[in-house]
CSV table of C-alpha atoms and ligand atoms in Angstrom, one decimal:
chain,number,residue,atom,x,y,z
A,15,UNK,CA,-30.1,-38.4,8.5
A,16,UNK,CA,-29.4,-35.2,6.7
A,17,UNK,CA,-32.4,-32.4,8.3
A,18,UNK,CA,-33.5,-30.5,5.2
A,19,UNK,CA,-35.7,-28.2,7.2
A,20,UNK,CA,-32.9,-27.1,9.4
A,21,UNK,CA,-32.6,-23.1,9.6
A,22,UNK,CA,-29.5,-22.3,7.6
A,23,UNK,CA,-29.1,-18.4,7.6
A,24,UNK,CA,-26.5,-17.4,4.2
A,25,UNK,CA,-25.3,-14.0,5.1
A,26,UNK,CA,-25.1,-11.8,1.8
A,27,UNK,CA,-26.8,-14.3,-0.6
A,28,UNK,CA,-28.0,-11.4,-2.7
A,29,UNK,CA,-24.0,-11.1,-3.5
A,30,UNK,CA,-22.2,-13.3,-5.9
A,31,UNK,CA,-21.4,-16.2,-4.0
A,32,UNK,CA,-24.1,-15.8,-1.2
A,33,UNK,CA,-26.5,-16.3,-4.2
A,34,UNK,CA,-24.6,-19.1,-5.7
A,35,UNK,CA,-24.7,-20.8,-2.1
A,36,UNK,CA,-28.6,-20.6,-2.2
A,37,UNK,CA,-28.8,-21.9,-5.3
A,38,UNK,CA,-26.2,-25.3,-4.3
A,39,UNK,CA,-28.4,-25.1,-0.9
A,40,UNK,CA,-32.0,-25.1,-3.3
A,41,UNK,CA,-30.9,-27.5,-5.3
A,42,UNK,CA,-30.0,-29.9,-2.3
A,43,UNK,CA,-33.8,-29.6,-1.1
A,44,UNK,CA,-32.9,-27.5,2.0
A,45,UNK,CA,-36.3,-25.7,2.6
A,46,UNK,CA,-35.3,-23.2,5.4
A,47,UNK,CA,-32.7,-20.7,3.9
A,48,UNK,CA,-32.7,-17.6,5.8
A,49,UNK,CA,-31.8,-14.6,4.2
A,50,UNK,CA,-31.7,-10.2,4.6
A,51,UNK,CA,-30.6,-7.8,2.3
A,52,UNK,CA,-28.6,-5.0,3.5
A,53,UNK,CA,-31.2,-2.8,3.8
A,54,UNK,CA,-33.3,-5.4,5.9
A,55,UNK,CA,-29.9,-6.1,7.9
A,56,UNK,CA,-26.8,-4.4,8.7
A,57,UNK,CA,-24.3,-6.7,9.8
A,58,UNK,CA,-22.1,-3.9,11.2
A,59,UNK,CA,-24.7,-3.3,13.5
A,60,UNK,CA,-24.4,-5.0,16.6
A,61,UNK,CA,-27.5,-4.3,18.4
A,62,UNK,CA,-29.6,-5.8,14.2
A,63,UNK,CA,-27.3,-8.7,14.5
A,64,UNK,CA,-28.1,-9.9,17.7
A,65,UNK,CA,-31.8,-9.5,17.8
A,66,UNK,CA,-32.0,-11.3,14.1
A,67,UNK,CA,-29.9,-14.3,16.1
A,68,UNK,CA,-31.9,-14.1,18.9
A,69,UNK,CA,-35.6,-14.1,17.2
A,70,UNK,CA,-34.5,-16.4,13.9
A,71,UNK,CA,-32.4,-18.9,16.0
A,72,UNK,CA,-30.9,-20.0,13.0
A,73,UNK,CA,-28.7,-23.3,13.2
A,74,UNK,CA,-26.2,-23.2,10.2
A,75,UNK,CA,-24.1,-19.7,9.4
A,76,UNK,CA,-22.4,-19.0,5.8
A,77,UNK,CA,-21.0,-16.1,6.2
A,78,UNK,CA,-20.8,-14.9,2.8
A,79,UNK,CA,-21.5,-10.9,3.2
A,80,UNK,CA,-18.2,-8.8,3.2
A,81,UNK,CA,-17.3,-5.6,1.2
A,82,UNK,CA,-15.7,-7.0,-1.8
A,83,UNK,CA,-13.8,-5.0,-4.6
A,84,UNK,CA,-10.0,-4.7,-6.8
A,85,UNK,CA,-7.5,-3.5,-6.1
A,86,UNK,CA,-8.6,-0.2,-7.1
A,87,UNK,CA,-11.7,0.1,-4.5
A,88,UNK,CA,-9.0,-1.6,-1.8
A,89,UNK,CA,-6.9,1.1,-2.3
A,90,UNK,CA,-9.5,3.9,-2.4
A,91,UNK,CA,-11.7,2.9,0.9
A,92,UNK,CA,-8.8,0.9,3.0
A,93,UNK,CA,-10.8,2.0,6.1
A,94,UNK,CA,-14.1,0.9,4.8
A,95,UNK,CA,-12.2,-2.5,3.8
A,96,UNK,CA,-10.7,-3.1,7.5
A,97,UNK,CA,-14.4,-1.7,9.5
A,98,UNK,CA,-16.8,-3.1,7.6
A,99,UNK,CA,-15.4,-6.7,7.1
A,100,UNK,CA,-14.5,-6.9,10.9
A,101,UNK,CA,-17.4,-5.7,11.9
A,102,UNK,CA,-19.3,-8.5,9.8
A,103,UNK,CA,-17.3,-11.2,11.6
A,104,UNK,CA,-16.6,-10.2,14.7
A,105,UNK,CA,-20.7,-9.9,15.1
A,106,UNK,CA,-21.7,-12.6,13.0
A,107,UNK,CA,-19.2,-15.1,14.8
A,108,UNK,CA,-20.2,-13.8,18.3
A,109,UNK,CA,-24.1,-13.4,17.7
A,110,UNK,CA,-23.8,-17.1,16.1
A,111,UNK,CA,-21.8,-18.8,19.8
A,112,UNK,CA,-24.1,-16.8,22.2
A,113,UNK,CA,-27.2,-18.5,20.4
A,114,UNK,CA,-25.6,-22.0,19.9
A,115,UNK,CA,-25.5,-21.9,16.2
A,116,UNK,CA,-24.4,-25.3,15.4
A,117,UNK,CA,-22.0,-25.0,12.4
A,118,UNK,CA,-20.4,-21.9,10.9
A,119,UNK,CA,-18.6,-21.0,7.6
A,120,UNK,CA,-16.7,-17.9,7.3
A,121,UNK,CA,-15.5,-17.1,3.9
A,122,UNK,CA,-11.6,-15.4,3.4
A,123,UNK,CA,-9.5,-14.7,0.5
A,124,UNK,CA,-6.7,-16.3,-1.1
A,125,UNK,CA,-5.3,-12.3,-0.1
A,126,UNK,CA,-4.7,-13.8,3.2
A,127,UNK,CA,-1.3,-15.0,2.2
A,128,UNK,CA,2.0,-13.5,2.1
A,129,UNK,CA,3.1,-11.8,-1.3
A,130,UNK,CA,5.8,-13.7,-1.7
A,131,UNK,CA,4.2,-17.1,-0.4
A,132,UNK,CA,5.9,-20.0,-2.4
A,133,UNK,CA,3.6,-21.6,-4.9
A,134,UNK,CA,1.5,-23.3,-5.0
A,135,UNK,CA,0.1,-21.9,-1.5
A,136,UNK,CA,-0.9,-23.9,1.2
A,137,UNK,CA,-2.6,-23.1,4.2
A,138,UNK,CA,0.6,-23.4,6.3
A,139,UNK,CA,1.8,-20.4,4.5
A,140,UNK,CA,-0.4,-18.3,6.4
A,141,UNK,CA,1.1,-15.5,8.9
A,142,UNK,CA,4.9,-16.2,7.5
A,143,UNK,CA,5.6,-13.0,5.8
A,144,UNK,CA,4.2,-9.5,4.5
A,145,UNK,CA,0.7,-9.2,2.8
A,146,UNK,CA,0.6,-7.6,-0.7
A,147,UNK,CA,0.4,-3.7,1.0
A,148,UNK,CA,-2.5,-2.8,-2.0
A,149,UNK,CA,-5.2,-4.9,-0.1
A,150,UNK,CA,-3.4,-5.7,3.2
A,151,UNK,CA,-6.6,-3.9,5.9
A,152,UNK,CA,-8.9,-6.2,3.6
A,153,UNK,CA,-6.3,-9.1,4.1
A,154,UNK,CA,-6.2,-8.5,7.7
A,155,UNK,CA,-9.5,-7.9,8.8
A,156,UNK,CA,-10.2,-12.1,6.8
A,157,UNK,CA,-7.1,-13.4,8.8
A,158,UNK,CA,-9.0,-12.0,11.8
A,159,UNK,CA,-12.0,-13.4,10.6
A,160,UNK,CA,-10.2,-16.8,10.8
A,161,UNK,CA,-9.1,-16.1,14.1
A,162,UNK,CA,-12.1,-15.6,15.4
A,163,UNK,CA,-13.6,-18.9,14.1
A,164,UNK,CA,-10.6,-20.8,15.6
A,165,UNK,CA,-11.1,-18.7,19.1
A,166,UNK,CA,-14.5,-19.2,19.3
A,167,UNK,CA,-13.8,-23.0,18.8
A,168,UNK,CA,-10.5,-23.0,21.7
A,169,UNK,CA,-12.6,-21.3,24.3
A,170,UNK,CA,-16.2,-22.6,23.7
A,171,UNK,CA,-15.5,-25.8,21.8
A,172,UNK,CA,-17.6,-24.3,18.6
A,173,UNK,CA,-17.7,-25.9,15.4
A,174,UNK,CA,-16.7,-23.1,13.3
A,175,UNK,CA,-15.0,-23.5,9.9
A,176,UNK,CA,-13.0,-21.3,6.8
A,177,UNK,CA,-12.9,-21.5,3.3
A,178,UNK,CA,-10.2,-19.6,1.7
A,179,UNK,CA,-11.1,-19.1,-2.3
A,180,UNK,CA,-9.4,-18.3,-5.3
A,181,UNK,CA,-10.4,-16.2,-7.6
A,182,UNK,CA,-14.0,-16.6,-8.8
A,183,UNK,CA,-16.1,-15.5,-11.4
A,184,UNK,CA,-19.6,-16.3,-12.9
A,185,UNK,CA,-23.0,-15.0,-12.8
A,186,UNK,CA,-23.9,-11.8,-10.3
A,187,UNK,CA,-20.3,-10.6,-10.6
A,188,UNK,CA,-19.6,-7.6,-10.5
A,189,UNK,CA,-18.8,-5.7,-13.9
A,190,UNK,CA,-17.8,-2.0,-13.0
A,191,UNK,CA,-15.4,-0.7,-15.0
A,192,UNK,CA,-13.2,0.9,-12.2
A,193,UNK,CA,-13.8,-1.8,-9.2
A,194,UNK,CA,-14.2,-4.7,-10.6
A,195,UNK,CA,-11.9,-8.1,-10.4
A,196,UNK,CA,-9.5,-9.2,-13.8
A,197,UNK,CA,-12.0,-11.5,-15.1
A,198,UNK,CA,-15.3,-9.7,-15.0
A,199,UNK,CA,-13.6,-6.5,-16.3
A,200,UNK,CA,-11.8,-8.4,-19.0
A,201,UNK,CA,-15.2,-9.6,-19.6
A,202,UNK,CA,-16.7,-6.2,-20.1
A,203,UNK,CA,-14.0,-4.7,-21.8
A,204,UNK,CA,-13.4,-7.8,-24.4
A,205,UNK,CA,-17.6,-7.6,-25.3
A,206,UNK,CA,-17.3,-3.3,-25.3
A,207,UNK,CA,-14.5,-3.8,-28.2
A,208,UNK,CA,-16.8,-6.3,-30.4
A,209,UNK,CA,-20.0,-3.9,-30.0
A,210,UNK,CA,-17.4,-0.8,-30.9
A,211,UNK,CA,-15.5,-2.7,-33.4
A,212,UNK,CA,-12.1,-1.8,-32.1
A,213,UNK,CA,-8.7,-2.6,-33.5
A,214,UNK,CA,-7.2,-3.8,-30.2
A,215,UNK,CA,-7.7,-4.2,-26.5
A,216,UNK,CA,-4.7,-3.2,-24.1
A,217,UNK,CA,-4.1,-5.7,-21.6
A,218,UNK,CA,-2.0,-4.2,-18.5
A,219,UNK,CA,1.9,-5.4,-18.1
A,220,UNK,CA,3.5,-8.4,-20.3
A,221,UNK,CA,0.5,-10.8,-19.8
A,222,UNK,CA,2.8,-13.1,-18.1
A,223,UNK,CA,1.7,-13.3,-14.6
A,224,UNK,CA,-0.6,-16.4,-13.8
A,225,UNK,CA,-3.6,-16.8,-11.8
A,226,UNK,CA,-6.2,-19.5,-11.2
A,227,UNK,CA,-10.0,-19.2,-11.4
A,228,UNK,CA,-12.9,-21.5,-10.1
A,229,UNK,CA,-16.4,-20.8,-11.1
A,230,UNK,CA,-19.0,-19.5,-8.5
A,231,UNK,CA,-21.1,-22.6,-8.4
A,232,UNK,CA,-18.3,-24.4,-7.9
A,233,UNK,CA,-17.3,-22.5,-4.4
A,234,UNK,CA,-20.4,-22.9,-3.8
A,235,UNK,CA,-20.7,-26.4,-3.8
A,236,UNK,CA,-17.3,-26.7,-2.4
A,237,UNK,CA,-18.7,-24.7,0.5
A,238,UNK,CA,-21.8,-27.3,1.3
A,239,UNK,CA,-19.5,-29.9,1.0
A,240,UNK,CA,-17.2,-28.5,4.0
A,241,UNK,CA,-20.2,-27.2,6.1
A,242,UNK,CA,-21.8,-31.0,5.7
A,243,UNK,CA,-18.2,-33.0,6.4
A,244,UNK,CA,-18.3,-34.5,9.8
A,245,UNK,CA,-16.8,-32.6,12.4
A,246,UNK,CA,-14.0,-35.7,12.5
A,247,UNK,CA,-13.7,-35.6,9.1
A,248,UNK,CA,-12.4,-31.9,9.1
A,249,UNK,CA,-10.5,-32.1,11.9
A,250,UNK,CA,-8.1,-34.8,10.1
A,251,UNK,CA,-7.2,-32.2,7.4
A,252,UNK,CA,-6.8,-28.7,9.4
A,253,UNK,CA,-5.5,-28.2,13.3
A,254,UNK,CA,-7.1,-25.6,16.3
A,255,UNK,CA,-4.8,-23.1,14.9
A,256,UNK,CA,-4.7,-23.8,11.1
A,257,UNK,CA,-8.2,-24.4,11.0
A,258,UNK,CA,-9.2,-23.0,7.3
A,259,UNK,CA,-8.8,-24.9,4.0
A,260,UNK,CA,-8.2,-23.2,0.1
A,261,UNK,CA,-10.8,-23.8,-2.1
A,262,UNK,CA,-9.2,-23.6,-5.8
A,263,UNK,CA,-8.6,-25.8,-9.0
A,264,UNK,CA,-5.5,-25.8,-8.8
A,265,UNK,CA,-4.7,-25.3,-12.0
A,266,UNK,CA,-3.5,-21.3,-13.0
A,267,UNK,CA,-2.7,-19.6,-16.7
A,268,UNK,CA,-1.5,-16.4,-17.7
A,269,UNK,CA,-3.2,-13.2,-18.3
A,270,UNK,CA,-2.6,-13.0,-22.2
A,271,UNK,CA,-4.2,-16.8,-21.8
A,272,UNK,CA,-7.0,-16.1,-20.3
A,273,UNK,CA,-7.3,-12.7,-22.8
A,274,UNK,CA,-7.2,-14.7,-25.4
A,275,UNK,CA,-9.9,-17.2,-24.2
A,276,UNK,CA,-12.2,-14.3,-22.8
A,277,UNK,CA,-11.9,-13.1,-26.7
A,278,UNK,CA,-12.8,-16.5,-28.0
A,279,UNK,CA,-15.5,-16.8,-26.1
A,280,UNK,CA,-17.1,-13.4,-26.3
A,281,UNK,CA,-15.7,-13.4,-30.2
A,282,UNK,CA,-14.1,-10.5,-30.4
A,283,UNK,CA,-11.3,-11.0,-33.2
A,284,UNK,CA,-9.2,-7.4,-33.0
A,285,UNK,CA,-5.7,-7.9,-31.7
A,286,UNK,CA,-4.8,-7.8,-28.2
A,287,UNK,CA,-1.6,-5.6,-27.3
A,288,UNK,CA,0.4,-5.8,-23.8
A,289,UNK,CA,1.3,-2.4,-22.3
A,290,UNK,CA,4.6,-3.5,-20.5
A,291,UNK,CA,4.9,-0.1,-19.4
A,292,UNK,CA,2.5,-1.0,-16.7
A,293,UNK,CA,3.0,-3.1,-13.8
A,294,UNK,CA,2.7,-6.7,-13.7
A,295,UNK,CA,2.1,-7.4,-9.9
A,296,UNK,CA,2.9,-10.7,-8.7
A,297,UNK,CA,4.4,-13.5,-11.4
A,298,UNK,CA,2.1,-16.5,-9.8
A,299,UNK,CA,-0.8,-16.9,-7.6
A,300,UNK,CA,-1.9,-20.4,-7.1
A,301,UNK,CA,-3.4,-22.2,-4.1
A,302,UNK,CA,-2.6,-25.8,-3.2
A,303,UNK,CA,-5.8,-27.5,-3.0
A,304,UNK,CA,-4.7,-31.2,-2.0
A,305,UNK,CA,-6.5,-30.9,1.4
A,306,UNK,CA,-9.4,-30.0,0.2
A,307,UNK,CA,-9.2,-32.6,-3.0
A,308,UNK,CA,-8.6,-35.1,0.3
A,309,UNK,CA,-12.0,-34.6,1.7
A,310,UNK,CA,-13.4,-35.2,-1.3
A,311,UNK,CA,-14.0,-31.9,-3.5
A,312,UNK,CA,-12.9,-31.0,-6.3
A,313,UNK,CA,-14.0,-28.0,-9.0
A,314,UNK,CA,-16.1,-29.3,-11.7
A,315,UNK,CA,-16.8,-26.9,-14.4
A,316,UNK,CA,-13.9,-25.8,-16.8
A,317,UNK,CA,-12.5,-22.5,-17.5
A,318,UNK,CA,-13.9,-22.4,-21.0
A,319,UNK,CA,-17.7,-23.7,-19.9
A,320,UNK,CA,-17.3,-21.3,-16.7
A,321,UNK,CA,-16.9,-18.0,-18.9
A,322,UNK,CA,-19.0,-19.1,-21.4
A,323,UNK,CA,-21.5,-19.2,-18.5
A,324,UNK,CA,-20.3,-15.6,-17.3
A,325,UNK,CA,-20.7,-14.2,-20.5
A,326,UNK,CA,-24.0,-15.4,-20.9
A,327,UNK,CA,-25.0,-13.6,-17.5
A,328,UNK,CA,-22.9,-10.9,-18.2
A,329,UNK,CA,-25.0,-10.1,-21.8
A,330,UNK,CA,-28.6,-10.9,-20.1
A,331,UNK,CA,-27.5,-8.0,-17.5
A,332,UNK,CA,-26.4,-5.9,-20.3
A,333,UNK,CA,-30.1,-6.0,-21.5
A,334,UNK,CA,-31.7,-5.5,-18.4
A,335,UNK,CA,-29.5,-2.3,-18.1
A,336,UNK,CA,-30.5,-0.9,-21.5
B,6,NAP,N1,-15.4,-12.5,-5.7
B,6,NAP,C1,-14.3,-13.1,-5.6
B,6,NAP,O1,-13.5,-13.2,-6.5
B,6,NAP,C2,-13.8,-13.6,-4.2
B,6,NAP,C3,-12.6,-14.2,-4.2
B,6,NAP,C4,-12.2,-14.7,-2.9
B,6,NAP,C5,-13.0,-14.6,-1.8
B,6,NAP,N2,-14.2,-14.0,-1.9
B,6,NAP,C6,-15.0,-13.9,-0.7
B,6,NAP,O2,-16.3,-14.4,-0.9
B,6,NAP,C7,-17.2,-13.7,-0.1
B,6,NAP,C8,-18.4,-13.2,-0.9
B,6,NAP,O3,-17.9,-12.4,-2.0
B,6,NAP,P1,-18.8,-11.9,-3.3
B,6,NAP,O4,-17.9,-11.9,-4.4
B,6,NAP,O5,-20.0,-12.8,-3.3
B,6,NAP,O6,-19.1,-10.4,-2.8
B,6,NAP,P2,-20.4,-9.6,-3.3
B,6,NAP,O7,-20.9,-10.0,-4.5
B,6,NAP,O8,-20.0,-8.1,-3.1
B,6,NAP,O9,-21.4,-9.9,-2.1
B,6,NAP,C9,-21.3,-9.5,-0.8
B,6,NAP,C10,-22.6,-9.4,-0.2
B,6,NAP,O10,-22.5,-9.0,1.2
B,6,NAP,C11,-23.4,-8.0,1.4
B,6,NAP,N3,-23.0,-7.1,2.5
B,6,NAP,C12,-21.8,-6.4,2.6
B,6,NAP,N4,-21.7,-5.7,3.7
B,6,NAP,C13,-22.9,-6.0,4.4
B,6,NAP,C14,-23.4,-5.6,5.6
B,6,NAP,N5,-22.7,-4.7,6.4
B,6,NAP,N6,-24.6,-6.1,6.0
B,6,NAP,C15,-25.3,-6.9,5.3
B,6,NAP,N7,-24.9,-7.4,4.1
B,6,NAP,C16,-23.7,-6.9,3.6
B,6,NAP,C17,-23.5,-7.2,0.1
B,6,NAP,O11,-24.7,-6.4,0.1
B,6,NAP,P3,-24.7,-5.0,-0.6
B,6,NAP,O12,-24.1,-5.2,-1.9
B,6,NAP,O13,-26.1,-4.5,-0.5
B,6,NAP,O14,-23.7,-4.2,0.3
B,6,NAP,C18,-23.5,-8.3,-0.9
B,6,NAP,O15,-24.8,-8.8,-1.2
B,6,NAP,C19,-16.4,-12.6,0.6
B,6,NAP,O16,-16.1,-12.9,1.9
B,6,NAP,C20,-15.2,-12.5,-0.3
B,6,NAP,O17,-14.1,-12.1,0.5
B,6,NAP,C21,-14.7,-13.5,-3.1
């Protein structure tokens, strides 16, 4: 019988996804989230992390807090990237054995795999080639983070588990105009030209590379789903040393696709121009998600709906701001 007052501690849920896993977790009738803001707790901080495990005794970990950013903030603070997101784990996934936390789910990056991975990208690609060199201490310090999880369970027979997502998007993203992720700041950048009435938007490259994109409420209740599966249950889909699973749609489209559906939905009707003189990065970026569709999730909310839904946050933030 599911315990809906066990004590369930979601690190970061003040952040995108952390917030999206309180909500799934709310909306399940769990009673006893526990939560710290930054301020309240810093999870690079050893000595914090280890009295919060000790006096909270919590008994379910998401570990949802990690410094995020694009590929311009990973290429500014690489050493705040590799510190900051190791730190995080190693504490979290340490603090969380030595007071017998019963489940744990650490949260990586579909950055984990190698650049030139073949598509789509399953979780045996993992460790078989370079890492994309823009975000590779960010990439590292998650791979470590899976590590750690699969360690913990060798040596002390742990329960701890990984979720490798795509790229998301929805509401509490993050819509800075210099470190933000493609959707968000095509989001920004789409609405900017309908207030100013511009003639065109520039989209970076030829528009032809392809990426995928699953809706924050949908990680999150992809990540409920793995953190409740039976410890069996996961065990038949991952191994002790290929222990995480992708969490995707697995469905991808091309940049001038998606600029053209972020301009539909945000009804801006100006052209939009490709600036080929700019990189493109890499053509395809697609994670094979037939584990996870095997234990029984799958992404429920459409591209369309999903930015409709992020544009809606996206303008209600706008008026806070002003
Ligand atoms: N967003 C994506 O597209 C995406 C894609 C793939 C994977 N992920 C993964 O999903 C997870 C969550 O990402 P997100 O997009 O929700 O990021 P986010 O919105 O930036 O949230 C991260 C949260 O972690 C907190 N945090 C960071 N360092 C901390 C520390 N030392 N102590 C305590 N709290 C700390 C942040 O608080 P402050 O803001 O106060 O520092 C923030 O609330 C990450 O592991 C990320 O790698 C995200």
């Amino acid at each position: 019988m599911t315990d809906f007052n066990k004590r369930i501690f979601v690190a970061g849920h003040r952040g995108m996804v952390g917030s999206a896993i309180v909500r799934q977790l709310t909306d399940k009738g769990y009673t006893n989230i526990l939560m710290r803001t930054h301020a309240e707790l810093d999870l690079t901080d050893q000595a914090q992390v280890r009295r919060f495990f000790a006096e909270e005794k919590p008994q379910e970990v998401y570990v949802a807090a990690a410094k995020v950013g694009g590929i311009h903030a990973n290429n500014t603070y690489p050493a705040e990237f590799i510190y900051s997101n190791l730190m995080v784990e190693a504490n979290v996934v340490h603090e969380s054995w030595r007071t017998g936390v019963a489940r744990l789910l650490f949260l990586g990056s579909s950055c984990i795999y190698p650049r030139l991975a073949a598509q789509p990208m399953s979780e045996d690609a993992l460790l078989t080639g370079k890492l994309e060199p823009t975000n590779e201490p960010y990439a590292i310090a998650k791979i470590a983070g899976i590590k750690l999880c699969e360690s913990y369970n060798r040596q002390y027979g742990c329960d701890f588990r990984s979720v490798m997502p795509t790229n998301l998007y929805g509401p509490g993203d993050n819509y800075h105009p210099e470190n933000s992720h493609v959707m968000p700041a095509m989001l920004r950048r789409f609405h900017d030209a309908k207030v100013s009435e511009a003639e065109s938007v520039v989209i970076w490259g030829t528009g032809s590379p392809k990426r995928e994109f699953l809706y924050v409420d949908d990680m999150a209740a992809a990540c409920v789903h793995v953190m409740d599966l039976p410890r069996e249950r996961y065990a038949e889909h991952t191994t002790v040393t290929t222990s995480h699973l992708n969490v995707g749609t697995g469905e991808d489209l091309s940049i001038l696709e998606l600029a053209h559906l972020v301009a539909e939905v945000v009804g801006y009707q100006g052209k939009i121009r490709c600036d080929t003189s700019k990189p493109d990065g890499t053509p395809r970026k697609l994670l094979d998600v037939s584990r996870i569709h095997q234990l029984g999730w799958r992404a429920q909310v459409t591209l369309r709906e999903g930015i409709q839904r992020a544009y809606e946050d996206f303008c209600s933030e706008q008026l806070v701001a002003t």
